[in-house]
């Protein structure tokens, strides 16, 4: 049995009075593709945001690639460099060109030279199929293009793990496919991925493991074959019937 | 960063008590420096004389102290200015939004002149030029000058308050067949007032602060009285801190009021 | 906003009528009651005059005052911007102690009258701080380079320590307002930018430097330019602590010539021209920057 690269043990998270995560325990192995789904407010986003410590968990234990997430800033920084993240709202840096967006972190955090960083950046722009947009500003691109730039930006740090926080929710329908295609390709190359999404077609294609969350708890963990055909929990069944009916 | 520094930083982020202790220490050192410096110069502290400046007891009878008198003048000044400023602001705002050429020109000219000259120079202009021409006394010169100055801010507050009411409201008023005056009175103004109230109160705070400038033309307000007492008694530190404290008490209580207004406005929406 | 068509109507009649009445009353009072005769020519030598000995045009009090005002404004905006940036960053720091200090500074300065603040601070500064800093000694230094530098940068060396205390008062006063401008500018950057910066592995310092501040600068610049104009205007207050800038000089000239009406109208006009020119210039810059961004 392979050792897990991400390990969550009894993780709890409170926002004031509201319990966003309740005793979440969960493992991800190297190369595993996990799709997390559930109704809004169920704690999916909070969980993956805890993995690179954009949110601090209140209790429990999170270990990423052998490093436990504590208050130690050095540890957090090295985890963040191993873990890429793609946001719902893209969050590209609007004052920088596409290329500058991509080289910023490799140059500052990995101390690469500009030429090296730009070379890697162009490679990843090729992979997300927009090398010709390198000198444009984010505001000049379509939503789908912006999200692909955001994916390339994360990849430039050569992360071992990629987190996707509803990457297609803010996109117009005709742009969703171009982003999902890039993600599918990434999955084929063996990237460890955790994806929060409502795109069940995508989940069926790439997921090794499906996770269903509700009210801050993990309700069900199963491979897609059984998850979609014979979910154990009633809540999962209800959720799936609602989301798949249209 | 060295480890000790990082530990310290973490503690300051996390612990309220730790930060408060630091803050008190820091303020303590600051106060000590001032006091120590004053003592070095041989400064005689006479805090015990300060209460007399508010209320004085003489042979069993109580008299109003000099700072109280000054405060009363400052409040009077503020009172008259608030009333007149609202009037000037309202007229200017209406002229600016009107469709009359000379009305617009007058309002814009007034706003630009006030905005682009210092208050002190305006005060001198009023004191040396307009008040002898029109024959008004110091107090009213101060009132007119402050009104003229603050009126420009109030005009902009009123204008943006009225314009922040959604255009759909005007159209709806038109659609149900109301006259322009009635749309203003029954639809626009009632919606604009809660929006304007917090900035208007903020402007009163500014008015209280700016009113101190009339001490330059010797209107016997709080600041003037303070300066006079200092000239008589040489209690510079005590009197200035007391005067600043009084202003602070007025302005801070008004700004707490503003916060309360804003919160209430935010809830009701 | 819909553009309403402007036209002449009853409001114009009213406005023109009241202005006319106002002007007539003033002119009548000046001529008949006060018996004031205008004489602008007496003022001119206080701006510029021909030196009897050298025969050259020489600048006089009013121009000296104007230069002093400009120095105060330019040095003042630099100094207060530095204070503002430091305090503004303290204001949003995660360190509670720094937040408390910055908050106290801002609230204290913004809630006391400028006049009272300047008097208190000047008293404290001139009696305690200036002797400690040794500004006087610097001004009295024998070195010709120091003397020359002071003359070029700050005017008459005799008034150097006086100038510095005025400048410090003004900078600390305006710094509180710039603190709030900086805070608002940084806080206006969406949270997502912080998160994205952290998520790609930048340190907090790097996120601030490379992601947040460059964006915040665009939002800070317009109110900062505005603050510069405010600084020009507020600098008139330091005339009350005998800093010899434009307003101070106008008082002097007014007293010595008794051409009071002329000098004050002219002084107000000078401030107006400077400030309004700045407004136009900054507006032009902003429009150009907006076009460049597109």
mmCIF file of C-alpha atoms in Angstrom, chain B residues 1 6 20-21 31 61 76 82 84 91 98 102 105 118 150 177 179 189 217 229-230 239 255-256:
data_model
loop_
_atom_site.group_PDB
_atom_site.id
_atom_site.type_symbol
_atom_site.label_atom_id
_atom_site.label_comp_id
_atom_site.label_asym_id
_atom_site.label_seq_id
_atom_site.Cartn_x
_atom_site.Cartn_y
_atom_site.Cartn_z
ATOM 1 C CA UNK B 1 13.768 36.621 10.458
ATOM 2 C CA UNK B 6 9.047 35.608 14.692
ATOM 3 C CA UNK B 20 -2.453 45.788 24.814
ATOM 4 C CA UNK B 21 0.405 45.562 27.297
ATOM 5 C CA UNK B 31 4.096 60.359 28.039
ATOM 6 C CA UNK B 61 -20.169 81.364 45.092
ATOM 7 C CA UNK B 76 -22.836 78.853 19.624
ATOM 8 C CA UNK B 82 -24.797 74.219 11.059
ATOM 9 C CA UNK B 84 -26.683 78.383 7.774
ATOM 10 C CA UNK B 91 -29.232 76.215 -2.349
ATOM 11 C CA UNK B 98 -30.768 73.109 -12.014
ATOM 12 C CA UNK B 102 -26.112 81.433 -14.441
ATOM 13 C CA UNK B 105 -22.078 78.986 -13.138
ATOM 14 C CA UNK B 118 -7.034 78.006 2.222
ATOM 15 C CA UNK B 150 -18.366 74.236 4.988
ATOM 16 C CA UNK B 177 -48.019 61.157 -12.899
ATOM 17 C CA UNK B 179 -45.112 66.599 -10.536
ATOM 18 C CA UNK B 189 -35.707 63.332 -0.478
ATOM 19 C CA UNK B 217 -9.493 86.965 14.489
ATOM 20 C CA UNK B 229 -4.990 81.604 29.711
ATOM 21 C CA UNK B 230 -1.581 80.418 28.542
ATOM 22 C CA UNK B 239 -4.132 74.087 28.950
ATOM 23 C CA UNK B 255 -18.067 60.121 15.302
ATOM 24 C CA UNK B 256 -19.428 57.345 17.496
#
